Amino acid sequence: MTSKLQQRAVNILRLALPFSALFSLSAVAEPPEIEIFDNVRQQQWVGVSPVSRDTIWISGEKGTVARTTDSGKSWEYFQPGPNDLDFRDIEAIDDRRAYALSVGTGGQSRIYYTENGGNSWRLRYRGEADSFFNCMALSPSGEAWVHGDSVGDEWRMVRSADGRNWMQVRSAVAEPPQSNEGGFASSGSCARFNNDNWMIATGNADKARVLIKGSFGIRFRVVETPMEAGPMAGITSVWPIDDKTFYIAGGDLNDASGDENRLWHYQNNEFEALPGPPIKGALYSLSLIDHNGSWLLTSNPQGAAALNLQTKKWFKLSDDNIWNIQCHGDISCWLVGKDGYVGRLQWQAPQQRPKL
C-alpha cells in the first residue's frame, strides 16, 4: 500500500514539474572519465588551445608546438624558434592560425605566429632583456594582450590591435604595480578574454589583484582579492563572467600541501571562498564549462578535479601532473602536463552523421 502511495506522489510530482527539473532529478551529474593519449611526444606540455572538436594546439618545452586535426589520433610537431624556448601559452584561431608565447628573460619572451598550420612561423614580438611574459589572451576581433612581470614601477604589458603590430603599453592599468607584482606562467591562464571582458591575474606581491577592462575600455581597473599573496603566491588563473562577476584560482606555489581558499567567486562586490578541491597545493588552471549544469575544472601537479557549481560537489579526475585544462564550448576539455601527458574529457558524444 505504501509503495502505491509513493508512486502516486511521484506521478503527481512529474505532472507538476517542468521537463528540465525532472531531468535534473533523474540524472546524476558526473563528469566523464579522462581519455589519455599515449601517442604524444614525451615532454612537458603547458599551453593548450582547442579550436574545434578535431583541432587542438599544444605547446611546451624544447621550443615545441604540436597540433592535431583528427581529435588526437595523430600529431604534428613544429619548432617556431630556437629549441631552448619554453612555450607556456598557445592561442589558436583555427587549424591554420595560431600564436605561441615563450617565456623567460634575456629576450626569451617572444610571440610567434603561423598562418599555414605550423609549417612556417614569424616572430611577431620579442620582449626586452629584462621582460618576462607570463600569458596571452586573444579576442575574436584579433586584439591581443600579453601580461608580463612588472619591472620597477612599470607594468610590462604588450598589446596588438590586429595581431600584426605589437607594442609595449606602459599606462594600461589605472594603478601602478606593487613591488615585484607580476603573473604566473603555469597554465597560460593568467590573462583571459571572455564575454567582452579582458581580465588579468597578478601575484608575487603584497596583494593578489585582478585587472579588468571591457572590450571598449581604455584602462584596466584594479580589484584587490583575498587570495593568498606574497613571493610565489597569488592568482594563477581567471575566468570572467562579466566585468563584475568572475572566478579566480591560485594559492602559494611554494606550499605543495596548502588546501585553504584557493578558489574564489566574486559577485556583488564580494568574494566567496568555494569548497576546496580534492587536490592540494596552488591551483594552476581554471576553466568553466556548461554541460548538464555548470562545472569549474582546475588542475596542478597533484592532479585535476571538477566542481559542480549547483551541488558544490567535487569530483577527482586524475592524480597525474596536469598543468592546464582548456575547453572547447560544451563539447570537450583537453588536459596537458608533465611527461607528455595529454588527456580529454568528452562531455558530448560526437553527432552521428546520417547515412546516405
PDB file of C-alpha atoms in Angstrom, residues 45-323:
ATOM      1  CA  TRP A  45      53.216  20.472 -22.213  1.00  0.00           C
ATOM      2  CA  VAL A  46      51.726  23.631 -20.693  1.00  0.00           C
ATOM      3  CA  GLY A  47      49.796  25.541 -23.353  1.00  0.00           C
ATOM      4  CA  VAL A  48      46.645  24.091 -24.923  1.00  0.00           C
ATOM      5  CA  SER A  49      44.110  25.660 -27.289  1.00  0.00           C
ATOM      6  CA  PRO A  50      41.196  23.568 -28.613  1.00  0.00           C
ATOM      7  CA  VAL A  51      39.563  25.417 -31.518  1.00  0.00           C
ATOM      8  CA  SER A  52      37.169  22.696 -32.692  1.00  0.00           C
ATOM      9  CA  ARG A  53      36.230  19.134 -31.947  1.00  0.00           C
ATOM     10  CA  ASP A  54      39.062  17.953 -34.166  1.00  0.00           C
ATOM     11  CA  THR A  55      41.766  20.650 -33.989  1.00  0.00           C
ATOM     12  CA  ILE A  56      43.801  21.173 -30.825  1.00  0.00           C
ATOM     13  CA  TRP A  57      47.108  23.006 -30.462  1.00  0.00           C
ATOM     14  CA  ILE A  58      49.503  22.377 -27.551  1.00  0.00           C
ATOM     15  CA  SER A  59      52.837  23.947 -26.618  1.00  0.00           C
ATOM     16  CA  GLY A  60      55.630  23.370 -24.143  1.00  0.00           C
ATOM     17  CA  GLU A  61      59.328  22.973 -23.507  1.00  0.00           C
ATOM     18  CA  LYS A  62      62.143  22.367 -26.011  1.00  0.00           C
ATOM     19  CA  GLY A  63      60.724  25.058 -28.291  1.00  0.00           C
ATOM     20  CA  THR A  64      57.942  22.735 -29.395  1.00  0.00           C
ATOM     21  CA  VAL A  65      54.384  23.249 -30.602  1.00  0.00           C
ATOM     22  CA  ALA A  66      52.116  20.394 -31.651  1.00  0.00           C
ATOM     23  CA  ARG A  67      48.795  20.167 -33.465  1.00  0.00           C
ATOM     24  CA  THR A  68      46.185  17.515 -34.107  1.00  0.00           C
ATOM     25  CA  THR A  69      43.432  17.869 -36.690  1.00  0.00           C
ATOM     26  CA  ASP A  70      41.847  14.473 -36.053  1.00  0.00           C
ATOM     27  CA  SER A  71      40.944  14.676 -32.355  1.00  0.00           C
ATOM     28  CA  GLY A  72      44.271  13.337 -31.124  1.00  0.00           C
ATOM     29  CA  LYS A  73      44.658  10.305 -33.383  1.00  0.00           C
ATOM     30  CA  SER A  74      47.855  11.813 -34.803  1.00  0.00           C
ATOM     31  CA  TRP A  75      50.076  14.805 -34.023  1.00  0.00           C
ATOM     32  CA  GLU A  76      52.341  17.128 -35.992  1.00  0.00           C
ATOM     33  CA  TYR A  77      55.289  18.849 -34.289  1.00  0.00           C
ATOM     34  CA  PHE A  78      56.746  22.275 -35.036  1.00  0.00           C
ATOM     35  CA  GLN A  79      59.621  24.425 -33.829  1.00  0.00           C
ATOM     36  CA  PRO A  80      58.764  28.123 -34.249  1.00  0.00           C
ATOM     37  CA  GLY A  81      62.187  29.293 -32.988  1.00  0.00           C
ATOM     38  CA  PRO A  82      65.239  28.019 -31.080  1.00  0.00           C
ATOM     39  CA  ASN A  83      64.838  24.732 -29.257  1.00  0.00           C
ATOM     40  CA  ASP A  84      65.641  26.301 -25.872  1.00  0.00           C
ATOM     41  CA  LEU A  85      62.402  28.301 -25.812  1.00  0.00           C
ATOM     42  CA  ASP A  86      59.663  27.387 -23.338  1.00  0.00           C
ATOM     43  CA  PHE A  87      56.223  27.898 -24.884  1.00  0.00           C
ATOM     44  CA  ARG A  88      53.874  28.315 -21.915  1.00  0.00           C
ATOM     45  CA  ASP A  89      50.888  29.596 -23.889  1.00  0.00           C
ATOM     46  CA  ILE A  90      49.303  28.911 -27.262  1.00  0.00           C
ATOM     47  CA  GLU A  91      46.324  30.868 -28.597  1.00  0.00           C
ATOM     48  CA  ALA A  92      44.891  29.387 -31.787  1.00  0.00           C
ATOM     49  CA  ILE A  93      42.276  30.855 -34.102  1.00  0.00           C
ATOM     50  CA  ASP A  94      41.643  27.824 -36.286  1.00  0.00           C
ATOM     51  CA  ASP A  95      43.524  24.889 -37.814  1.00  0.00           C
ATOM     52  CA  ARG A  96      45.792  27.262 -39.750  1.00  0.00           C
ATOM     53  CA  ARG A  97      46.418  30.261 -37.499  1.00  0.00           C
ATOM     54  CA  ALA A  98      47.940  30.317 -34.016  1.00  0.00           C
ATOM     55  CA  TYR A  99      50.122  32.434 -31.711  1.00  0.00           C
ATOM     56  CA  ALA A 100      52.743  30.786 -29.498  1.00  0.00           C
ATOM     57  CA  LEU A 101      54.125  32.614 -26.439  1.00  0.00           C
ATOM     58  CA  SER A 102      57.502  31.710 -24.924  1.00  0.00           C
ATOM     59  CA  VAL A 103      58.666  32.879 -21.508  1.00  0.00           C
ATOM     60  CA  GLY A 104      61.930  33.858 -19.880  1.00  0.00           C
ATOM     61  CA  THR A 105      64.287  36.826 -19.553  1.00  0.00           C
ATOM     62  CA  GLY A 106      67.188  37.774 -21.790  1.00  0.00           C
ATOM     63  CA  GLY A 107      64.959  38.009 -24.864  1.00  0.00           C
ATOM     64  CA  GLN A 108      63.418  34.560 -24.369  1.00  0.00           C
ATOM     65  CA  SER A 109      59.917  36.040 -24.037  1.00  0.00           C
ATOM     66  CA  ARG A 110      58.613  36.016 -27.605  1.00  0.00           C
ATOM     67  CA  ILE A 111      55.465  35.776 -29.698  1.00  0.00           C
ATOM     68  CA  TYR A 112      55.418  33.672 -32.863  1.00  0.00           C
ATOM     69  CA  TYR A 113      52.632  33.393 -35.413  1.00  0.00           C
ATOM     70  CA  THR A 114      51.709  30.864 -38.079  1.00  0.00           C
ATOM     71  CA  GLU A 115      49.065  31.159 -40.754  1.00  0.00           C
ATOM     72  CA  ASN A 116      49.750  27.897 -42.591  1.00  0.00           C
ATOM     73  CA  GLY A 117      49.099  25.262 -39.957  1.00  0.00           C
ATOM     74  CA  GLY A 118      52.545  25.473 -38.356  1.00  0.00           C
ATOM     75  CA  ASN A 119      54.622  24.861 -41.483  1.00  0.00           C
ATOM     76  CA  SER A 120      56.299  28.246 -41.007  1.00  0.00           C
ATOM     77  CA  TRP A 121      56.342  30.815 -38.191  1.00  0.00           C
ATOM     78  CA  ARG A 122      57.039  34.535 -37.949  1.00  0.00           C
ATOM     79  CA  LEU A 123      58.461  36.286 -34.907  1.00  0.00           C
ATOM     80  CA  ARG A 124      55.875  38.951 -34.133  1.00  0.00           C
ATOM     81  CA  TYR A 125      57.389  40.382 -30.948  1.00  0.00           C
ATOM     82  CA  ARG A 126      60.442  39.911 -28.741  1.00  0.00           C
ATOM     83  CA  GLY A 127      60.500  41.217 -25.185  1.00  0.00           C
ATOM     84  CA  GLU A 128      63.262  43.345 -23.782  1.00  0.00           C
ATOM     85  CA  ALA A 129      66.115  41.638 -21.935  1.00  0.00           C
ATOM     86  CA  ASP A 130      64.506  42.255 -18.539  1.00  0.00           C
ATOM     87  CA  SER A 131      60.970  41.300 -19.638  1.00  0.00           C
ATOM     88  CA  PHE A 132      59.315  38.067 -18.564  1.00  0.00           C
ATOM     89  CA  PHE A 133      55.993  37.301 -20.248  1.00  0.00           C
ATOM     90  CA  ASN A 134      53.522  35.013 -18.483  1.00  0.00           C
ATOM     91  CA  CYS A 135      50.436  34.572 -20.612  1.00  0.00           C
ATOM     92  CA  MET A 136      48.451  35.924 -23.523  1.00  0.00           C
ATOM     93  CA  ALA A 137      44.757  36.402 -24.306  1.00  0.00           C
ATOM     94  CA  LEU A 138      43.172  36.806 -27.724  1.00  0.00           C
ATOM     95  CA  SER A 139      39.745  38.147 -28.698  1.00  0.00           C
ATOM     96  CA  PRO A 140      37.710  37.122 -31.766  1.00  0.00           C
ATOM     97  CA  SER A 141      38.439  40.536 -33.302  1.00  0.00           C
ATOM     98  CA  GLY A 142      42.172  39.808 -33.313  1.00  0.00           C
ATOM     99  CA  GLU A 143      43.081  42.066 -30.411  1.00  0.00           C
ATOM    100  CA  ALA A 144      45.600  40.544 -28.016  1.00  0.00           C
ATOM    101  CA  TRP A 145      47.081  41.352 -24.616  1.00  0.00           C
ATOM    102  CA  VAL A 146      50.226  39.880 -23.102  1.00  0.00           C
ATOM    103  CA  HIS A 147      50.793  40.004 -19.337  1.00  0.00           C
ATOM    104  CA  GLY A 148      54.370  40.299 -18.159  1.00  0.00           C
ATOM    105  CA  ASP A 149      56.029  40.779 -14.780  1.00  0.00           C
ATOM    106  CA  SER A 150      56.379  44.411 -13.773  1.00  0.00           C
ATOM    107  CA  VAL A 151      59.829  45.987 -13.849  1.00  0.00           C
ATOM    108  CA  GLY A 152      60.461  48.680 -11.254  1.00  0.00           C
ATOM    109  CA  ASP A 153      57.363  50.860 -11.174  1.00  0.00           C
ATOM    110  CA  GLU A 154      56.270  49.924 -14.719  1.00  0.00           C
ATOM    111  CA  TRP A 155      53.797  47.383 -15.986  1.00  0.00           C
ATOM    112  CA  ARG A 156      55.267  45.309 -18.801  1.00  0.00           C
ATOM    113  CA  MET A 157      52.238  44.580 -20.967  1.00  0.00           C
ATOM    114  CA  VAL A 158      52.134  44.167 -24.708  1.00  0.00           C
ATOM    115  CA  ARG A 159      49.100  44.827 -26.904  1.00  0.00           C
ATOM    116  CA  SER A 160      48.175  44.243 -30.500  1.00  0.00           C
ATOM    117  CA  ALA A 161      45.020  45.630 -32.087  1.00  0.00           C
ATOM    118  CA  ASP A 162      45.128  43.297 -35.065  1.00  0.00           C
ATOM    119  CA  GLY A 163      47.702  40.559 -34.392  1.00  0.00           C
ATOM    120  CA  ARG A 164      50.233  42.156 -36.745  1.00  0.00           C
ATOM    121  CA  ASN A 165      51.536  45.205 -34.933  1.00  0.00           C
ATOM    122  CA  TRP A 166      52.620  44.736 -31.319  1.00  0.00           C
ATOM    123  CA  MET A 167      53.719  47.385 -28.873  1.00  0.00           C
ATOM    124  CA  GLN A 168      54.562  47.700 -25.196  1.00  0.00           C
ATOM    125  CA  VAL A 169      51.898  49.522 -23.182  1.00  0.00           C
ATOM    126  CA  ARG A 170      53.017  51.291 -20.012  1.00  0.00           C
ATOM    127  CA  SER A 171      49.812  53.091 -18.950  1.00  0.00           C
ATOM    128  CA  ALA A 172      47.145  50.425 -19.445  1.00  0.00           C
ATOM    129  CA  VAL A 173      46.355  49.995 -15.733  1.00  0.00           C
ATOM    130  CA  ALA A 174      44.639  52.575 -13.534  1.00  0.00           C
ATOM    131  CA  GLU A 175      47.104  51.984 -10.669  1.00  0.00           C
ATOM    132  CA  PRO A 176      50.870  51.410 -10.605  1.00  0.00           C
ATOM    133  CA  PRO A 177      52.186  47.910  -9.905  1.00  0.00           C
ATOM    134  CA  GLN A 178      53.140  46.793  -6.443  1.00  0.00           C
ATOM    135  CA  SER A 179      56.728  45.862  -5.771  1.00  0.00           C
ATOM    136  CA  ASN A 180      57.558  42.697  -7.758  1.00  0.00           C
ATOM    137  CA  GLU A 181      53.947  42.326  -8.952  1.00  0.00           C
ATOM    138  CA  GLY A 182      53.614  40.046 -11.934  1.00  0.00           C
ATOM    139  CA  GLY A 183      51.945  36.853 -13.035  1.00  0.00           C
ATOM    140  CA  PHE A 184      52.445  33.108 -13.252  1.00  0.00           C
ATOM    141  CA  ALA A 185      53.245  31.179 -16.416  1.00  0.00           C
ATOM    142  CA  SER A 186      51.852  27.942 -15.014  1.00  0.00           C
ATOM    143  CA  SER A 187      48.978  27.461 -17.449  1.00  0.00           C
ATOM    144  CA  GLY A 188      48.686  30.390 -19.841  1.00  0.00           C
ATOM    145  CA  SER A 189      45.506  31.297 -17.958  1.00  0.00           C
ATOM    146  CA  CYS A 190      46.556  34.424 -16.058  1.00  0.00           C
ATOM    147  CA  ALA A 191      45.063  36.534 -18.870  1.00  0.00           C
ATOM    148  CA  ARG A 192      41.730  35.805 -20.496  1.00  0.00           C
ATOM    149  CA  PHE A 193      39.146  37.399 -22.777  1.00  0.00           C
ATOM    150  CA  ASN A 194      35.600  36.230 -22.195  1.00  0.00           C
ATOM    151  CA  ASN A 195      32.144  37.774 -22.665  1.00  0.00           C
ATOM    152  CA  ASP A 196      33.617  41.056 -23.963  1.00  0.00           C
ATOM    153  CA  ASN A 197      35.894  41.486 -20.956  1.00  0.00           C
ATOM    154  CA  TRP A 198      39.643  41.323 -20.517  1.00  0.00           C
ATOM    155  CA  MET A 199      40.921  40.000 -17.226  1.00  0.00           C
ATOM    156  CA  ILE A 200      44.470  39.636 -15.906  1.00  0.00           C
ATOM    157  CA  ALA A 201      45.642  37.985 -12.676  1.00  0.00           C
ATOM    158  CA  THR A 202      48.569  39.118 -10.568  1.00  0.00           C
ATOM    159  CA  GLY A 203      50.705  37.640  -7.817  1.00  0.00           C
ATOM    160  CA  ASN A 204      54.126  37.690  -6.174  1.00  0.00           C
ATOM    161  CA  ALA A 205      53.263  40.909  -4.301  1.00  0.00           C
ATOM    162  CA  ASP A 206      51.647  42.034  -1.041  1.00  0.00           C
ATOM    163  CA  LYS A 207      48.156  41.774  -2.559  1.00  0.00           C
ATOM    164  CA  ALA A 208      46.884  39.431  -5.249  1.00  0.00           C
ATOM    165  CA  ARG A 209      44.871  41.564  -7.646  1.00  0.00           C
ATOM    166  CA  VAL A 210      42.649  41.261 -10.690  1.00  0.00           C
ATOM    167  CA  LEU A 211      42.857  43.733 -13.575  1.00  0.00           C
ATOM    168  CA  ILE A 212      39.596  44.150 -15.529  1.00  0.00           C
ATOM    169  CA  LYS A 213      38.765  46.047 -18.696  1.00  0.00           C
ATOM    170  CA  GLY A 214      35.765  45.996 -21.022  1.00  0.00           C
ATOM    171  CA  SER A 215      36.410  45.374 -24.699  1.00  0.00           C
ATOM    172  CA  PHE A 216      35.970  49.104 -25.421  1.00  0.00           C
ATOM    173  CA  GLY A 217      37.584  50.326 -22.219  1.00  0.00           C
ATOM    174  CA  ILE A 218      40.792  52.314 -22.158  1.00  0.00           C
ATOM    175  CA  ARG A 219      42.428  51.215 -18.908  1.00  0.00           C
ATOM    176  CA  PHE A 220      42.244  48.224 -16.593  1.00  0.00           C
ATOM    177  CA  ARG A 221      40.654  48.850 -13.213  1.00  0.00           C
ATOM    178  CA  VAL A 222      42.098  47.038 -10.208  1.00  0.00           C
ATOM    179  CA  VAL A 223      40.295  44.753  -7.743  1.00  0.00           C
ATOM    180  CA  GLU A 224      42.113  43.517  -4.640  1.00  0.00           C
ATOM    181  CA  THR A 225      41.353  39.916  -3.726  1.00  0.00           C
ATOM    182  CA  PRO A 226      41.611  37.784  -0.572  1.00  0.00           C
ATOM    183  CA  MET A 227      43.735  35.190  -2.394  1.00  0.00           C
ATOM    184  CA  GLU A 228      46.913  34.267  -0.546  1.00  0.00           C
ATOM    185  CA  ALA A 229      49.690  36.627  -1.647  1.00  0.00           C
ATOM    186  CA  GLY A 230      53.411  37.158  -1.287  1.00  0.00           C
ATOM    187  CA  PRO A 231      56.502  35.761  -3.014  1.00  0.00           C
ATOM    188  CA  MET A 232      55.435  32.973  -5.415  1.00  0.00           C
ATOM    189  CA  ALA A 233      51.816  33.294  -4.264  1.00  0.00           C
ATOM    190  CA  GLY A 234      48.742  34.847  -5.795  1.00  0.00           C
ATOM    191  CA  ILE A 235      46.307  34.254  -8.645  1.00  0.00           C
ATOM    192  CA  THR A 236      47.302  31.877 -11.415  1.00  0.00           C
ATOM    193  CA  SER A 237      44.103  31.735 -13.448  1.00  0.00           C
ATOM    194  CA  VAL A 238      40.963  33.814 -14.042  1.00  0.00           C
ATOM    195  CA  TRP A 239      37.551  33.281 -15.595  1.00  0.00           C
ATOM    196  CA  PRO A 240      35.402  36.407 -16.208  1.00  0.00           C
ATOM    197  CA  ILE A 241      31.624  36.041 -16.450  1.00  0.00           C
ATOM    198  CA  ASP A 242      31.249  39.793 -16.884  1.00  0.00           C
ATOM    199  CA  ASP A 243      33.019  42.871 -15.542  1.00  0.00           C
ATOM    200  CA  LYS A 244      31.508  42.378 -12.079  1.00  0.00           C
ATOM    201  CA  THR A 245      31.428  38.589 -11.799  1.00  0.00           C
ATOM    202  CA  PHE A 246      34.377  36.227 -12.068  1.00  0.00           C
ATOM    203  CA  TYR A 247      36.228  33.213 -10.679  1.00  0.00           C
ATOM    204  CA  ILE A 248      39.887  33.079  -9.662  1.00  0.00           C
ATOM    205  CA  ALA A 249      42.231  30.226  -8.754  1.00  0.00           C
ATOM    206  CA  GLY A 250      45.702  30.227  -7.233  1.00  0.00           C
ATOM    207  CA  GLY A 251      47.489  29.894  -3.908  1.00  0.00           C
ATOM    208  CA  ASP A 252      51.073  29.579  -2.706  1.00  0.00           C
ATOM    209  CA  LEU A 253      53.241  27.805  -5.276  1.00  0.00           C
ATOM    210  CA  ASN A 254      55.861  27.137  -2.597  1.00  0.00           C
ATOM    211  CA  ASP A 255      53.406  25.131  -0.469  1.00  0.00           C
ATOM    212  CA  ALA A 256      52.556  21.784  -2.052  1.00  0.00           C
ATOM    213  CA  SER A 257      50.374  20.851   0.924  1.00  0.00           C
ATOM    214  CA  GLY A 258      48.236  24.004   1.042  1.00  0.00           C
ATOM    215  CA  ASP A 259      44.478  23.423   0.927  1.00  0.00           C
ATOM    216  CA  GLU A 260      42.914  26.691   2.138  1.00  0.00           C
ATOM    217  CA  ASN A 261      40.826  29.047  -0.008  1.00  0.00           C
ATOM    218  CA  ARG A 262      42.475  28.595  -3.380  1.00  0.00           C
ATOM    219  CA  LEU A 263      39.297  29.158  -5.382  1.00  0.00           C
ATOM    220  CA  TRP A 264      37.096  32.257  -5.127  1.00  0.00           C
ATOM    221  CA  HIS A 265      33.914  33.617  -6.707  1.00  0.00           C
ATOM    222  CA  TYR A 266      33.421  37.388  -6.994  1.00  0.00           C
ATOM    223  CA  GLN A 267      29.917  38.843  -7.292  1.00  0.00           C
ATOM    224  CA  ASN A 268      28.113  41.943  -5.979  1.00  0.00           C
ATOM    225  CA  ASN A 269      31.456  43.396  -4.847  1.00  0.00           C
ATOM    226  CA  GLU A 270      32.074  40.445  -2.532  1.00  0.00           C
ATOM    227  CA  PHE A 271      34.341  37.408  -2.606  1.00  0.00           C
ATOM    228  CA  GLU A 272      33.100  33.958  -1.634  1.00  0.00           C
ATOM    229  CA  ALA A 273      35.511  31.107  -0.994  1.00  0.00           C
ATOM    230  CA  LEU A 274      34.432  27.979  -2.838  1.00  0.00           C
ATOM    231  CA  PRO A 275      34.888  24.488  -1.400  1.00  0.00           C
ATOM    232  CA  GLY A 276      38.457  23.277  -1.707  1.00  0.00           C
ATOM    233  CA  PRO A 277      39.197  20.689  -4.392  1.00  0.00           C
ATOM    234  CA  PRO A 278      40.493  17.185  -3.561  1.00  0.00           C
ATOM    235  CA  ILE A 279      44.000  18.162  -4.685  1.00  0.00           C
ATOM    236  CA  LYS A 280      46.464  20.080  -2.511  1.00  0.00           C
ATOM    237  CA  GLY A 281      48.797  22.891  -3.449  1.00  0.00           C
ATOM    238  CA  ALA A 282      48.307  26.021  -5.528  1.00  0.00           C
ATOM    239  CA  LEU A 283      45.865  25.574  -8.387  1.00  0.00           C
ATOM    240  CA  TYR A 284      47.374  26.209 -11.811  1.00  0.00           C
ATOM    241  CA  SER A 285      44.433  26.272 -14.219  1.00  0.00           C
ATOM    242  CA  LEU A 286      40.762  27.203 -14.253  1.00  0.00           C
ATOM    243  CA  SER A 287      38.057  26.552 -16.839  1.00  0.00           C
ATOM    244  CA  LEU A 288      34.279  26.728 -16.804  1.00  0.00           C
ATOM    245  CA  ILE A 289      32.013  24.553 -18.912  1.00  0.00           C
ATOM    246  CA  ASP A 290      28.217  24.247 -19.071  1.00  0.00           C
ATOM    247  CA  HIS A 291      27.008  20.702 -19.606  1.00  0.00           C
ATOM    248  CA  ASN A 292      24.013  19.480 -17.579  1.00  0.00           C
ATOM    249  CA  GLY A 293      24.890  22.255 -15.176  1.00  0.00           C
ATOM    250  CA  SER A 294      27.944  24.438 -14.707  1.00  0.00           C
ATOM    251  CA  TRP A 295      31.339  22.979 -13.873  1.00  0.00           C
ATOM    252  CA  LEU A 296      34.625  24.505 -12.745  1.00  0.00           C
ATOM    253  CA  LEU A 297      37.691  22.498 -13.678  1.00  0.00           C
ATOM    254  CA  THR A 298      41.106  23.001 -12.125  1.00  0.00           C
ATOM    255  CA  SER A 299      44.464  21.236 -12.001  1.00  0.00           C
ATOM    256  CA  ASN A 300      48.023  21.301 -10.694  1.00  0.00           C
ATOM    257  CA  PRO A 301      50.976  18.885 -10.384  1.00  0.00           C
ATOM    258  CA  GLN A 302      48.948  16.798  -7.922  1.00  0.00           C
ATOM    259  CA  GLY A 303      46.007  16.150 -10.220  1.00  0.00           C
ATOM    260  CA  ALA A 304      42.792  17.547 -11.644  1.00  0.00           C
ATOM    261  CA  ALA A 305      39.244  17.934 -10.341  1.00  0.00           C
ATOM    262  CA  ALA A 306      35.815  19.214 -11.378  1.00  0.00           C
ATOM    263  CA  LEU A 307      33.334  21.141  -9.210  1.00  0.00           C
ATOM    264  CA  ASN A 308      29.602  21.007  -9.936  1.00  0.00           C
ATOM    265  CA  LEU A 309      28.534  24.562  -9.145  1.00  0.00           C
ATOM    266  CA  GLN A 310      24.929  23.564  -8.487  1.00  0.00           C
ATOM    267  CA  THR A 311      25.662  20.837  -5.930  1.00  0.00           C
ATOM    268  CA  LYS A 312      29.052  22.200  -4.770  1.00  0.00           C
ATOM    269  CA  LYS A 313      30.358  18.654  -5.101  1.00  0.00           C
ATOM    270  CA  TRP A 314      33.905  17.907  -6.256  1.00  0.00           C
ATOM    271  CA  PHE A 315      34.899  15.004  -8.470  1.00  0.00           C
ATOM    272  CA  LYS A 316      38.531  13.888  -8.620  1.00  0.00           C
ATOM    273  CA  LEU A 317      39.520  13.472 -12.262  1.00  0.00           C
ATOM    274  CA  SER A 318      43.151  12.424 -12.049  1.00  0.00           C
ATOM    275  CA  ASP A 319      46.243  12.112  -9.866  1.00  0.00           C
ATOM    276  CA  ASP A 320      48.588  12.939 -12.753  1.00  0.00           C
ATOM    277  CA  ASN A 321      50.793  16.033 -13.038  1.00  0.00           C
ATOM    278  CA  ILE A 322      48.447  18.308 -15.047  1.00  0.00           C
ATOM    279  CA  TRP A 323      49.254  21.969 -15.606  1.00  0.00           C
TER     280      TRP A 323
END
